mmCIF file of C-alpha atoms in Angstrom:
data_model
loop_
_atom_site.group_PDB
_atom_site.id
_atom_site.type_symbol
_atom_site.label_atom_id
_atom_site.label_comp_id
_atom_site.label_asym_id
_atom_site.label_seq_id
_atom_site.Cartn_x
_atom_site.Cartn_y
_atom_site.Cartn_z
ATOM 1 C CA MET V 1 12.871 -5.407 20.652
ATOM 2 C CA SER V 2 11.059 -2.172 19.825
ATOM 3 C CA VAL V 3 9.653 -1.616 16.344
ATOM 4 C CA ILE V 4 11.448 0.972 14.200
ATOM 5 C CA ILE V 5 10.121 1.945 10.783
ATOM 6 C CA ARG V 6 12.888 2.636 8.274
ATOM 7 C CA LYS V 7 13.108 3.971 4.743
ATOM 8 C CA SER V 8 13.949 0.532 3.315
ATOM 9 C CA LEU V 9 10.678 -0.989 4.551
ATOM 10 C CA LEU V 10 8.593 1.914 3.214
ATOM 11 C CA GLU V 11 10.260 1.619 -0.194
ATOM 12 C CA LEU V 12 9.748 -2.146 -0.198
ATOM 13 C CA ILE V 13 6.004 -1.706 0.330
ATOM 14 C CA PHE V 14 5.904 0.902 -2.433
ATOM 15 C CA SER V 15 7.817 -1.341 -4.867
ATOM 16 C CA GLY V 16 4.631 -3.265 -5.673
ATOM 17 C CA ALA V 17 3.735 -0.284 -7.867
ATOM 18 C CA PHE V 18 6.459 -1.498 -10.284
ATOM 19 C CA MET V 19 5.440 -5.162 -10.275
ATOM 20 C CA LYS V 20 3.455 -6.033 -13.390
ATOM 21 C CA ARG V 21 0.720 -8.655 -13.302
ATOM 22 C CA TRP V 22 -0.559 -10.834 -16.169
ATOM 23 C CA ASN V 23 2.709 -10.023 -17.888
ATOM 24 C CA ASP V 24 2.224 -12.755 -20.518
ATOM 25 C CA LYS V 25 -1.214 -11.481 -21.627
ATOM 26 C CA LEU V 26 -2.419 -8.594 -23.771
ATOM 27 C CA ARG V 27 -3.640 -5.987 -21.283
ATOM 28 C CA PRO V 28 -5.967 -2.993 -21.752
ATOM 29 C CA MET V 29 -3.924 -1.192 -19.077
ATOM 30 C CA GLU V 30 -0.990 -2.059 -16.847
ATOM 31 C CA LEU V 31 -2.100 -4.254 -13.957
ATOM 32 C CA VAL V 32 0.235 -4.039 -10.972
ATOM 33 C CA GLU V 33 0.580 -5.956 -7.737
ATOM 34 C CA VAL V 34 -0.145 -3.127 -5.319
ATOM 35 C CA ASP V 35 -3.546 -2.477 -6.971
ATOM 36 C CA LYS V 36 -4.504 -6.129 -6.733
ATOM 37 C CA GLN V 37 -3.505 -6.159 -3.063
ATOM 38 C CA GLY V 38 -5.670 -3.116 -2.371
ATOM 39 C CA HIS V 39 -8.709 -4.757 -3.971
ATOM 40 C CA LYS V 40 -7.975 -8.040 -2.196
ATOM 41 C CA MET V 41 -7.807 -6.460 1.270
ATOM 42 C CA ILE V 42 -10.995 -4.440 0.706
ATOM 43 C CA VAL V 43 -12.818 -7.682 -0.125
ATOM 44 C CA ALA V 44 -11.125 -9.447 2.820
ATOM 45 C CA TRP V 45 -12.519 -6.723 5.103
ATOM 46 C CA LEU V 46 -16.031 -7.229 3.729
ATOM 47 C CA LEU V 47 -15.791 -11.002 4.280
ATOM 48 C CA PHE V 48 -14.286 -10.420 7.732
ATOM 49 C CA LEU V 49 -17.281 -8.371 8.869
ATOM 50 C CA LEU V 50 -19.808 -10.825 7.421
ATOM 51 C CA ASN V 51 -18.134 -13.935 8.845
ATOM 52 C CA SER V 52 -17.417 -12.564 12.316
ATOM 53 C CA LYS V 53 -21.020 -11.765 13.222
ATOM 54 C CA GLY V 54 -21.904 -13.435 16.492
ATOM 55 C CA MET V 55 -18.264 -13.758 17.579
ATOM 56 C CA ASP V 56 -17.240 -12.367 20.935
ATOM 57 C CA VAL V 57 -15.106 -9.230 20.806
ATOM 58 C CA ALA V 58 -11.811 -10.990 21.564
ATOM 59 C CA ARG V 59 -12.256 -13.590 18.798
ATOM 60 C CA LYS V 60 -13.311 -10.940 16.312
ATOM 61 C CA ARG V 61 -10.252 -8.780 17.033
ATOM 62 C CA ALA V 62 -7.961 -11.811 16.780
ATOM 63 C CA LEU V 63 -9.510 -12.694 13.416
ATOM 64 C CA GLY V 64 -9.088 -9.124 12.123
ATOM 65 C CA GLU V 65 -5.451 -9.099 13.181
ATOM 66 C CA SER V 66 -4.791 -12.453 11.496
ATOM 67 C CA ILE V 67 -6.351 -11.231 8.247
ATOM 68 C CA ILE V 68 -4.276 -8.041 8.144
ATOM 69 C CA GLU V 69 -1.035 -9.795 9.087
ATOM 70 C CA GLY V 70 -1.691 -12.619 6.630
ATOM 71 C CA GLY V 71 -2.413 -10.109 3.860
ATOM 72 C CA ILE V 72 0.853 -8.275 4.532
ATOM 73 C CA TYR V 73 2.815 -11.535 4.720
ATOM 74 C CA ASP V 74 1.339 -12.645 1.377
ATOM 75 C CA TYR V 75 2.199 -9.305 -0.211
ATOM 76 C CA LEU V 76 5.807 -9.324 0.991
ATOM 77 C CA TYR V 77 6.156 -12.901 -0.256
ATOM 78 C CA ARG V 78 4.791 -11.909 -3.679
ATOM 79 C CA LEU V 79 7.262 -9.026 -3.921
ATOM 80 C CA ILE V 80 10.142 -11.491 -3.757
ATOM 81 C CA ILE V 81 8.875 -14.360 -5.910
ATOM 82 C CA THR V 82 7.681 -11.741 -8.453
ATOM 83 C CA ASP V 83 6.807 -13.248 -11.820
ATOM 84 C CA ILE V 84 6.446 -16.975 -11.093
ATOM 85 C CA LYS V 85 3.334 -18.042 -13.007
ATOM 86 C CA PRO V 86 0.559 -19.363 -10.724
ATOM 87 C CA PRO V 87 0.544 -22.931 -12.177
ATOM 88 C CA VAL V 88 4.288 -23.199 -11.503
ATOM 89 C CA PHE V 89 3.904 -21.790 -7.990
ATOM 90 C CA TYR V 90 1.065 -24.204 -7.179
ATOM 91 C CA ARG V 91 3.233 -27.109 -8.355
ATOM 92 C CA ILE V 92 6.000 -25.952 -6.018
ATOM 93 C CA LYS V 93 3.455 -25.680 -3.195
ATOM 94 C CA GLU V 94 2.374 -29.285 -3.720
ATOM 95 C CA ASN V 95 5.879 -30.436 -2.758
ATOM 96 C CA PRO V 96 6.470 -29.528 0.917
ATOM 97 C CA ASP V 97 10.254 -29.679 0.640
ATOM 98 C CA ASP V 98 10.396 -27.463 -2.453
ATOM 99 C CA TYR V 99 7.937 -24.982 -0.942
ATOM 100 C CA ARG V 100 9.907 -24.842 2.325
ATOM 101 C CA THR V 101 13.129 -24.224 0.385
ATOM 102 C CA LEU V 102 11.518 -21.397 -1.591
ATOM 103 C CA SER V 103 9.943 -19.835 1.523
ATOM 104 C CA ASN V 104 13.205 -19.930 3.473
ATOM 105 C CA TRP V 105 14.926 -18.188 0.579
ATOM 106 C CA VAL V 106 12.170 -15.529 0.516
ATOM 107 C CA LEU V 107 12.572 -14.933 4.264
ATOM 108 C CA ASP V 108 16.345 -14.567 3.853
ATOM 109 C CA GLN V 109 15.784 -11.958 1.137
ATOM 110 C CA LEU V 110 13.279 -10.029 3.282
ATOM 111 C CA LYS V 111 15.128 -10.256 6.589
ATOM 112 C CA PRO V 112 17.299 -7.096 6.302
ATOM 113 C CA ARG V 113 14.243 -4.956 5.620
ATOM 114 C CA ILE V 114 11.740 -6.442 8.050
ATOM 115 C CA MET V 115 14.001 -7.169 11.034
ATOM 116 C CA PRO V 116 13.359 -3.646 12.423
ATOM 117 C CA LEU V 117 9.718 -4.757 12.850
ATOM 118 C CA GLY V 118 10.872 -7.064 15.615
ATOM 119 C CA GLU V 119 11.329 -10.773 16.176
ATOM 120 C CA GLY V 120 7.584 -11.244 16.664
ATOM 121 C CA PHE V 121 6.855 -10.106 13.105
ATOM 122 C CA MET V 122 9.613 -12.308 11.676
ATOM 123 C CA ARG V 123 8.407 -15.300 13.658
ATOM 124 C CA GLY V 124 4.787 -14.689 12.680
ATOM 125 C CA MET V 125 5.640 -14.452 8.994
ATOM 126 C CA SER V 126 7.788 -17.590 9.136
ATOM 127 C CA GLU V 127 5.015 -19.575 10.840
ATOM 128 C CA TYR V 128 2.441 -18.273 8.352
ATOM 129 C CA LEU V 129 4.522 -19.201 5.308
ATOM 130 C CA MET V 130 5.460 -22.628 6.637
ATOM 131 C CA GLN V 131 1.802 -23.610 7.137
ATOM 132 C CA PRO V 132 0.301 -23.326 3.631
ATOM 133 C CA GLU V 133 -2.142 -26.136 4.416
ATOM 134 C CA ASP V 134 -3.768 -24.045 7.177
ATOM 135 C CA LYS V 135 -7.557 -23.986 6.600
ATOM 136 C CA GLY V 136 -8.442 -21.542 9.375
ATOM 137 C CA LEU V 137 -11.042 -18.830 8.822
ATOM 138 C CA ALA V 138 -8.508 -16.003 8.301
ATOM 139 C CA ARG V 139 -6.610 -17.958 5.649
ATOM 140 C CA ARG V 140 -9.843 -18.947 3.851
ATOM 141 C CA ILE V 141 -11.069 -15.327 3.830
ATOM 142 C CA LEU V 142 -7.746 -14.170 2.381
ATOM 143 C CA ASN V 143 -7.857 -16.945 -0.211
ATOM 144 C CA ALA V 144 -11.378 -15.978 -1.297
ATOM 145 C CA ALA V 145 -10.410 -12.291 -1.467
ATOM 146 C CA HIS V 146 -7.287 -13.130 -3.477
ATOM 147 C CA LEU V 147 -9.273 -15.221 -5.961
ATOM 148 C CA TYR V 148 -11.961 -12.556 -6.367
ATOM 149 C CA ALA V 149 -9.430 -9.742 -6.923
ATOM 150 C CA SER V 150 -7.421 -11.799 -9.423
ATOM 151 C CA TYR V 151 -10.596 -12.928 -11.210
ATOM 152 C CA SER V 152 -11.675 -9.282 -11.476
ATOM 153 C CA GLU V 153 -8.398 -8.522 -13.266
ATOM 154 C CA PHE V 154 -8.850 -11.548 -15.511
ATOM 155 C CA LYS V 155 -12.263 -10.287 -16.633
ATOM 156 C CA LEU V 156 -10.647 -6.995 -17.716
ATOM 157 C CA LEU V 157 -8.323 -8.742 -20.166
ATOM 158 C CA LYS V 158 -10.513 -11.700 -21.166
ATOM 159 C CA SER V 159 -12.185 -9.989 -24.138
ATOM 160 C CA ILE V 160 -8.902 -8.993 -25.810
ATOM 161 C CA ASN V 161 -7.188 -12.377 -25.386
ATOM 162 C CA THR V 162 -9.754 -14.547 -27.168
ATOM 163 C CA MET V 163 -7.091 -16.526 -29.054
ATOM 164 C CA ASP V 164 -5.205 -17.429 -25.855
ATOM 165 C CA HIS V 165 -5.330 -21.202 -25.294
ATOM 166 C CA GLU V 166 -5.082 -20.792 -21.494
ATOM 167 C CA LEU V 167 -8.161 -18.588 -21.053
ATOM 168 C CA THR V 168 -10.834 -21.239 -20.453
ATOM 169 C CA GLU V 169 -8.619 -23.165 -18.056
ATOM 170 C CA ILE V 170 -7.779 -20.017 -16.078
ATOM 171 C CA GLU V 171 -11.418 -18.959 -15.760
ATOM 172 C CA ASP V 172 -12.586 -22.439 -14.785
ATOM 173 C CA SER V 173 -9.906 -22.503 -12.106
ATOM 174 C CA PHE V 174 -11.040 -19.186 -10.608
ATOM 175 C CA VAL V 175 -14.704 -20.166 -10.597
ATOM 176 C CA SER V 176 -14.181 -23.670 -9.183
ATOM 177 C CA ARG V 177 -11.926 -22.438 -6.378
ATOM 178 C CA LEU V 178 -14.359 -19.656 -5.445
ATOM 179 C CA GLU V 179 -17.251 -22.146 -5.578
ATOM 180 C CA ALA V 180 -15.370 -24.293 -3.052
ATOM 181 C CA LEU V 181 -15.477 -21.320 -0.659
ATOM 182 C CA ARG V 182 -19.218 -20.632 -0.975
ATOM 183 C CA ASP V 183 -19.754 -21.634 2.650
ATOM 184 C CA LEU V 184 -18.117 -18.307 3.591
ATOM 185 C CA LYS V 185 -20.747 -15.597 3.935
ATOM 186 C CA GLY V 186 -20.431 -13.138 1.079
ATOM 187 C CA VAL V 187 -18.693 -15.374 -1.465
ATOM 188 C CA SER V 188 -21.944 -16.230 -3.288
ATOM 189 C CA GLU V 189 -22.662 -12.515 -3.603
ATOM 190 C CA LEU V 190 -19.185 -11.890 -5.014
ATOM 191 C CA LEU V 191 -19.654 -14.645 -7.587
ATOM 192 C CA ASN V 192 -22.907 -12.980 -8.697
ATOM 193 C CA GLU V 193 -21.639 -9.430 -8.337
ATOM 194 C CA ASN V 194 -24.115 -7.864 -10.771
ATOM 195 C CA ASP V 195 -27.170 -9.001 -8.802
ATOM 196 C CA ASN V 196 -26.560 -7.636 -5.303
ATOM 197 C CA VAL V 197 -25.303 -4.537 -3.517
ATOM 198 C CA LEU V 198 -22.317 -6.250 -1.861
ATOM 199 C CA GLY V 199 -20.957 -7.533 -5.167
ATOM 200 C CA ARG V 200 -21.529 -4.191 -6.844
ATOM 201 C CA PHE V 201 -19.681 -2.387 -4.042
ATOM 202 C CA ALA V 202 -16.710 -4.774 -4.280
ATOM 203 C CA ARG V 203 -16.587 -4.302 -8.046
ATOM 204 C CA MET V 204 -16.915 -0.513 -7.658
ATOM 205 C CA CYS V 205 -13.896 -0.412 -5.337
ATOM 206 C CA GLY V 206 -11.851 -2.260 -7.968
ATOM 207 C CA ARG V 207 -12.508 0.604 -10.370
ATOM 208 C CA LEU V 208 -10.201 2.798 -8.310
ATOM 209 C CA ARG V 209 -7.306 1.152 -10.182
ATOM 210 C CA TYR V 210 -8.388 3.164 -13.246
ATOM 211 C CA GLN V 211 -7.866 6.479 -11.458
ATOM 212 C CA LYS V 212 -4.254 7.587 -11.661
ATOM 213 C CA ARG V 213 -2.878 9.884 -8.999
ATOM 214 C CA TRP V 214 -1.087 13.089 -10.022
ATOM 215 C CA SER V 215 -2.924 12.726 -13.335
ATOM 216 C CA GLN V 216 -1.418 15.928 -14.782
ATOM 217 C CA THR V 217 2.134 15.035 -13.785
ATOM 218 C CA PRO V 218 4.238 12.411 -15.635
ATOM 219 C CA ARG V 219 5.636 9.849 -13.178
ATOM 220 C CA VAL V 220 7.451 6.504 -13.134
ATOM 221 C CA PRO V 221 5.780 4.485 -11.835
ATOM 222 C CA GLU V 222 2.270 5.807 -12.168
ATOM 223 C CA THR V 223 0.227 4.933 -9.110
ATOM 224 C CA SER V 224 -3.515 4.461 -8.873
ATOM 225 C CA VAL V 225 -5.844 5.509 -6.083
ATOM 226 C CA LEU V 226 -6.453 1.818 -5.293
ATOM 227 C CA GLY V 227 -2.755 1.011 -4.918
ATOM 228 C CA HIS V 228 -2.159 4.179 -2.913
ATOM 229 C CA MET V 229 -4.879 3.176 -0.441
ATOM 230 C CA PHE V 230 -3.184 -0.178 0.192
ATOM 231 C CA ILE V 231 0.217 1.489 0.650
ATOM 232 C CA VAL V 232 -1.249 3.969 3.162
ATOM 233 C CA ALA V 233 -3.018 1.129 4.993
ATOM 234 C CA SER V 234 0.254 -0.810 5.299
ATOM 235 C CA TYR V 235 2.175 2.246 6.498
ATOM 236 C CA SER V 236 -0.576 2.936 9.050
ATOM 237 C CA TRP V 237 -0.275 -0.626 10.355
ATOM 238 C CA PHE V 238 3.491 -0.420 10.739
ATOM 239 C CA PHE V 239 3.415 3.006 12.375
ATOM 240 C CA SER V 240 0.720 1.728 14.738
ATOM 241 C CA MET V 241 3.098 -1.053 15.753
ATOM 242 C CA GLU V 242 5.873 1.496 16.270
ATOM 243 C CA VAL V 243 3.822 3.719 18.613
ATOM 244 C CA GLY V 244 2.422 0.821 20.645
ATOM 245 C CA ALA V 245 -1.211 1.104 19.543
ATOM 246 C CA CYS V 246 -3.726 -1.331 21.025
ATOM 247 C CA ARG V 247 -5.158 -4.097 18.854
ATOM 248 C CA ALA V 248 -8.380 -2.236 17.933
ATOM 249 C CA ARG V 249 -6.444 0.942 17.124
ATOM 250 C CA CYS V 250 -4.008 -0.930 14.867
ATOM 251 C CA GLN V 251 -6.852 -2.528 12.931
ATOM 252 C CA ASN V 252 -8.861 0.680 12.657
ATOM 253 C CA ASN V 253 -5.781 2.508 11.375
ATOM 254 C CA PHE V 254 -5.169 -0.145 8.699
ATOM 255 C CA PHE V 255 -8.752 -0.205 7.477
ATOM 256 C CA SER V 256 -9.047 3.593 7.630
ATOM 257 C CA GLY V 257 -6.014 3.755 5.339
ATOM 258 C CA LEU V 258 -7.570 1.160 3.060
ATOM 259 C CA PHE V 259 -10.688 3.297 2.553
ATOM 260 C CA HIS V 260 -9.455 6.860 3.099
ATOM 261 C CA ASP V 261 -9.717 7.808 -0.588
ATOM 262 C CA LEU V 262 -12.969 5.937 -1.249
ATOM 263 C CA PRO V 263 -14.800 9.236 -2.014
ATOM 264 C CA GLU V 264 -12.550 9.582 -5.074
ATOM 265 C CA LEU V 265 -14.793 6.974 -6.703
ATOM 266 C CA LEU V 266 -17.197 9.898 -6.939
ATOM 267 C CA THR V 267 -14.955 12.966 -7.381
ATOM 268 C CA ARG V 268 -11.715 11.633 -8.924
ATOM 269 C CA ASP V 269 -8.303 12.560 -7.521
ATOM 270 C CA ILE V 270 -8.518 16.289 -6.800
ATOM 271 C CA ILE V 271 -4.974 17.569 -6.198
ATOM 272 C CA SER V 272 -4.107 19.270 -2.905
ATOM 273 C CA PRO V 273 -3.516 22.791 -4.345
ATOM 274 C CA VAL V 274 -7.096 22.773 -5.702
ATOM 275 C CA LYS V 275 -8.581 21.506 -2.435
ATOM 276 C CA GLY V 276 -6.554 24.078 -0.519
ATOM 277 C CA ALA V 277 -7.091 27.022 -2.862
ATOM 278 C CA SER V 278 -9.621 28.441 -0.424
ATOM 279 C CA GLN V 279 -11.688 27.343 2.533
ATOM 280 C CA GLU V 280 -14.845 27.676 0.428
ATOM 281 C CA ILE V 281 -13.572 25.369 -2.324
ATOM 282 C CA GLY V 282 -12.342 22.809 0.198
ATOM 283 C CA ASP V 283 -15.683 22.833 2.023
ATOM 284 C CA LEU V 284 -17.618 22.579 -1.244
ATOM 285 C CA ILE V 285 -15.621 19.527 -2.385
ATOM 286 C CA HIS V 286 -15.980 17.894 1.020
ATOM 287 C CA GLU V 287 -19.742 18.502 1.086
ATOM 288 C CA TYR V 288 -20.159 17.049 -2.403
ATOM 289 C CA GLU V 289 -18.085 13.994 -1.463
ATOM 290 C CA ASN V 290 -20.264 13.296 1.566
ATOM 291 C CA ILE V 291 -23.541 13.706 -0.335
ATOM 292 C CA GLU V 292 -22.415 11.387 -3.129
ATOM 293 C CA LEU V 293 -20.902 8.883 -0.693
ATOM 294 C CA GLU V 294 -24.225 8.667 1.109
ATOM 295 C CA ARG V 295 -26.201 8.350 -2.124
ATOM 296 C CA VAL V 296 -23.987 5.932 -4.058
ATOM 297 C CA VAL V 297 -22.369 3.824 -1.315
ATOM 298 C CA LEU V 298 -23.802 4.076 2.195
ATOM 299 C CA THR V 299 -27.546 4.180 1.530
ATOM 300 C CA PRO V 300 -27.488 1.226 -0.930
ATOM 301 C CA LEU V 301 -25.471 -0.821 1.574
ATOM 302 C CA ARG V 302 -27.923 -0.049 4.387
ATOM 303 C CA ASP V 303 -30.963 -0.693 2.215
ATOM 304 C CA GLY V 304 -29.403 -3.947 1.042
ATOM 305 C CA GLY V 305 -28.996 -5.309 4.572
ATOM 306 C CA TYR V 306 -25.367 -4.328 5.141
ATOM 307 C CA ALA V 307 -25.804 -1.617 7.760
ATOM 308 C CA GLU V 308 -22.738 -2.761 9.737
ATOM 309 C CA ILE V 309 -20.510 -2.293 6.673
ATOM 310 C CA ALA V 310 -21.948 1.189 6.064
ATOM 311 C CA ASP V 311 -21.521 2.151 9.737
ATOM 312 C CA ARG V 312 -17.880 1.043 9.829
ATOM 313 C CA LEU V 313 -17.111 2.897 6.594
ATOM 314 C CA GLU V 314 -18.682 5.991 8.109
ATOM 315 C CA TYR V 315 -16.407 5.640 11.155
ATOM 316 C CA PHE V 316 -13.246 5.007 9.117
ATOM 317 C CA LEU V 317 -13.963 8.037 6.924
ATOM 318 C CA GLY V 318 -14.598 10.269 9.951
ATOM 319 C CA LEU V 319 -17.983 11.421 8.691
ATOM 320 C CA GLU V 320 -19.268 12.037 12.234
ATOM 321 C CA VAL V 321 -16.398 14.420 13.069
ATOM 322 C CA GLY V 322 -15.850 16.003 9.653
ATOM 323 C CA SER V 323 -12.575 14.373 8.542
ATOM 324 C CA GLU V 324 -10.845 10.996 8.334
ATOM 325 C CA PHE V 325 -7.724 12.748 9.665
ATOM 326 C CA LYS V 326 -9.153 13.429 13.139
ATOM 327 C CA ALA V 327 -8.432 11.093 16.065
ATOM 328 C CA THR V 328 -11.604 9.513 17.436
ATOM 329 C CA ILE V 329 -12.941 7.043 19.961
ATOM 330 C CA ASN V 330 -16.335 5.413 20.273
ATOM 331 C CA ARG V 331 -17.714 5.703 23.797
ATOM 332 C CA ASP V 332 -21.105 4.092 24.436
ATOM 333 C CA GLY V 333 -22.078 4.468 20.794
ATOM 334 C CA GLU V 334 -21.019 8.112 20.558
ATOM 335 C CA VAL V 335 -18.080 9.064 18.316
ATOM 336 C CA ILE V 336 -15.868 11.600 20.091
ATOM 337 C CA GLU V 337 -12.864 13.528 18.770
ATOM 338 C CA ALA V 338 -9.718 12.886 20.827
ATOM 339 C CA SER V 339 -6.300 14.467 21.222
ATOM 340 C CA ASP V 340 -3.094 12.668 20.213
ATOM 341 C CA ALA V 341 -1.952 12.621 23.830
ATOM 342 C CA LYS V 342 -5.117 10.947 25.099
ATOM 343 C CA LEU V 343 -5.172 8.486 22.219
ATOM 344 C CA ALA V 344 -1.634 7.424 23.104
ATOM 345 C CA GLY V 345 -2.536 7.231 26.814
ATOM 346 C CA GLU V 346 -5.866 6.684 28.522
ATOM 347 C CA TYR V 347 -7.770 6.156 25.237
ATOM 348 C CA ASN V 348 -5.393 3.481 23.926
ATOM 349 C CA LEU V 349 -7.882 0.760 24.833
ATOM 350 C CA ASP V 350 -9.630 -1.815 22.653
ATOM 351 C CA THR V 351 -12.927 -1.072 24.389
ATOM 352 C CA LEU V 352 -12.904 2.518 23.072
ATOM 353 C CA ASP V 353 -12.422 1.492 19.413
ATOM 354 C CA PRO V 354 -9.762 4.229 18.881
ATOM 355 C CA LYS V 355 -8.663 5.487 15.464
ATOM 356 C CA ASP V 356 -5.587 7.644 14.677
ATOM 357 C CA GLY V 357 -6.571 10.322 12.175
ATOM 358 C CA PRO V 358 -3.266 12.245 12.444
ATOM 359 C CA LEU V 359 -1.264 9.002 12.037
ATOM 360 C CA LEU V 360 -3.321 8.253 8.921
ATOM 361 C CA LYS V 361 -2.419 11.711 7.582
ATOM 362 C CA VAL V 362 1.269 11.001 8.244
ATOM 363 C CA SER V 363 1.003 7.717 6.315
ATOM 364 C CA ASP V 364 -0.802 9.469 3.454
ATOM 365 C CA SER V 365 1.844 12.224 3.291
ATOM 366 C CA ILE V 366 4.761 9.780 3.383
ATOM 367 C CA ALA V 367 3.179 7.696 0.618
ATOM 368 C CA ALA V 368 2.816 10.855 -1.509
ATOM 369 C CA TYR V 369 6.400 11.843 -0.670
ATOM 370 C CA ILE V 370 7.737 8.460 -1.801
ATOM 371 C CA GLU V 371 5.679 8.637 -5.013
ATOM 372 C CA ALA V 372 7.214 12.015 -5.878
ATOM 373 C CA HIS V 373 10.714 11.091 -4.679
ATOM 374 C CA THR V 374 10.731 7.845 -6.688
ATOM 375 C CA ALA V 375 9.581 9.582 -9.875
ATOM 376 C CA LEU V 376 12.355 12.179 -9.539
ATOM 377 C CA LYS V 377 14.901 9.441 -8.842
ATOM 378 C CA ASN V 378 13.738 7.700 -12.027
ATOM 379 C CA GLY V 379 14.515 10.781 -14.104
ATOM 380 C CA ILE V 380 11.160 12.543 -14.270
ATOM 381 C CA SER V 381 11.824 16.246 -13.723
ATOM 382 C CA SER V 382 8.706 18.195 -12.802
ATOM 383 C CA ASP V 383 7.970 21.374 -10.900
ATOM 384 C CA GLN V 384 4.881 19.736 -9.358
ATOM 385 C CA LEU V 385 6.959 16.890 -7.938
ATOM 386 C CA HIS V 386 9.594 19.225 -6.492
ATOM 387 C CA GLN V 387 6.876 21.425 -5.011
ATOM 388 C CA ALA V 388 5.153 18.411 -3.451
ATOM 389 C CA LEU V 389 8.393 17.290 -1.772
ATOM 390 C CA TYR V 390 9.067 20.802 -0.486
ATOM 391 C CA ARG V 391 5.516 21.238 0.816
ATOM 392 C CA ILE V 392 5.594 17.934 2.721
ATOM 393 C CA GLN V 393 9.100 18.615 4.101
ATOM 394 C CA GLN V 394 8.064 22.050 5.364
ATOM 395 C CA THR V 395 4.902 20.705 6.978
ATOM 396 C CA TYR V 396 6.854 18.247 9.098
ATOM 397 C CA LYS V 397 9.797 20.558 9.726
ATOM 398 C CA GLU V 398 7.382 22.713 11.696
ATOM 399 C CA LYS V 399 5.849 19.640 13.412
ATOM 400 C CA PRO V 400 8.562 16.962 13.338
ATOM 401 C CA VAL V 401 6.690 14.463 15.532
ATOM 402 C CA ILE V 402 3.049 13.599 14.824
ATOM 403 C CA ALA V 403 1.063 10.939 16.700
ATOM 404 C CA GLY V 404 4.341 9.577 18.091
ATOM 405 C CA VAL V 405 5.955 9.165 14.643
ATOM 406 C CA GLN V 406 9.304 10.917 14.001
ATOM 407 C CA VAL V 407 8.210 12.115 10.565
ATOM 408 C CA SER V 408 10.854 14.752 9.884
ATOM 409 C CA ALA V 409 13.700 12.360 10.737
ATOM 410 C CA LEU V 410 12.199 9.678 8.508
ATOM 411 C CA LEU V 411 11.870 12.075 5.554
ATOM 412 C CA ALA V 412 15.494 13.159 6.068
ATOM 413 C CA ASP V 413 16.570 9.598 5.157
ATOM 414 C CA PHE V 414 15.367 10.245 1.617
ATOM 415 C CA ASP V 415 17.650 13.265 1.060
#
């Protein structure tokens, strides 16, 4: 069965922007599921790189695929079970029959939306959910990333919930479970995040939840840069499946989506009309982003002994070719720009480490389209939102198929 991406799946992924977290605590800001998932998968990528050193290429690619798939399975599961408090969920998990009953119900709820992804995806998700006791490396990395991201949220609300009787128990639980995973490379650094460059980078990425997109335009829901990056990463993964991308290309597309707005740590979310006001302004912003990215992120990582992380970020962000939205391959250590046609044909090989810049741009545009469309559907009337929809529609009316994705037809489903 071929993979077909439909509107219902895209909206399901986006729906995590509505899902409140820590809903029984006083919060300094709304904490939502899609932001947590973005932070979690960034940390999972860091742990993936650190714990796959020395692996042969095939094992490393298999591990990367398992981490991405497991992260998406976990997210889809969370979207259905919504607001079950963790202690209650863990009690359910302790009883195999109860957990199996709950998981089968979740799969039944998801089935209409994820069936277009093919029987392989359904089977993989079912096997993943029915093996909660799995202690493989991918599952342990995801567990550590989940705990770190959730603990980071907890620390945001800890100081304003001092009278809460659950606070000490919650914090002790986070720390003890992360301590149990210290044998994973990188976990010790995350536990002592103030004292090392890796921990500081992970914490810095979490700050992207503070930056709201479309900051001058009222929207429901508001989305952060961090949540947007996870949504784009997920869309990139699904579109990669649809166009038959090789394993390396699929993974590169996901992680490129996960980091594509990382420079906004340094510049904030500059809206498209400003970036596109003139070539000079666009070039100036891009130059500033690259200088600050090198100074604040890449150089500290390299100096701190994490050159591989810095190099991969540089590749995902397209720094060698001038844009994250250009298709590239890596041939004998040299990054080369590629055409869509070659990337879909002779360059669609794991050995060439291909990355779909145009497909990433499609995913980014569709995520923005759904943000605007959802806000309008929820009763927010705004010229900026209408203009954004029109601009994106016109772009893909002129080029209806990009990187193998039928973009114009997909957008028509939202009319």
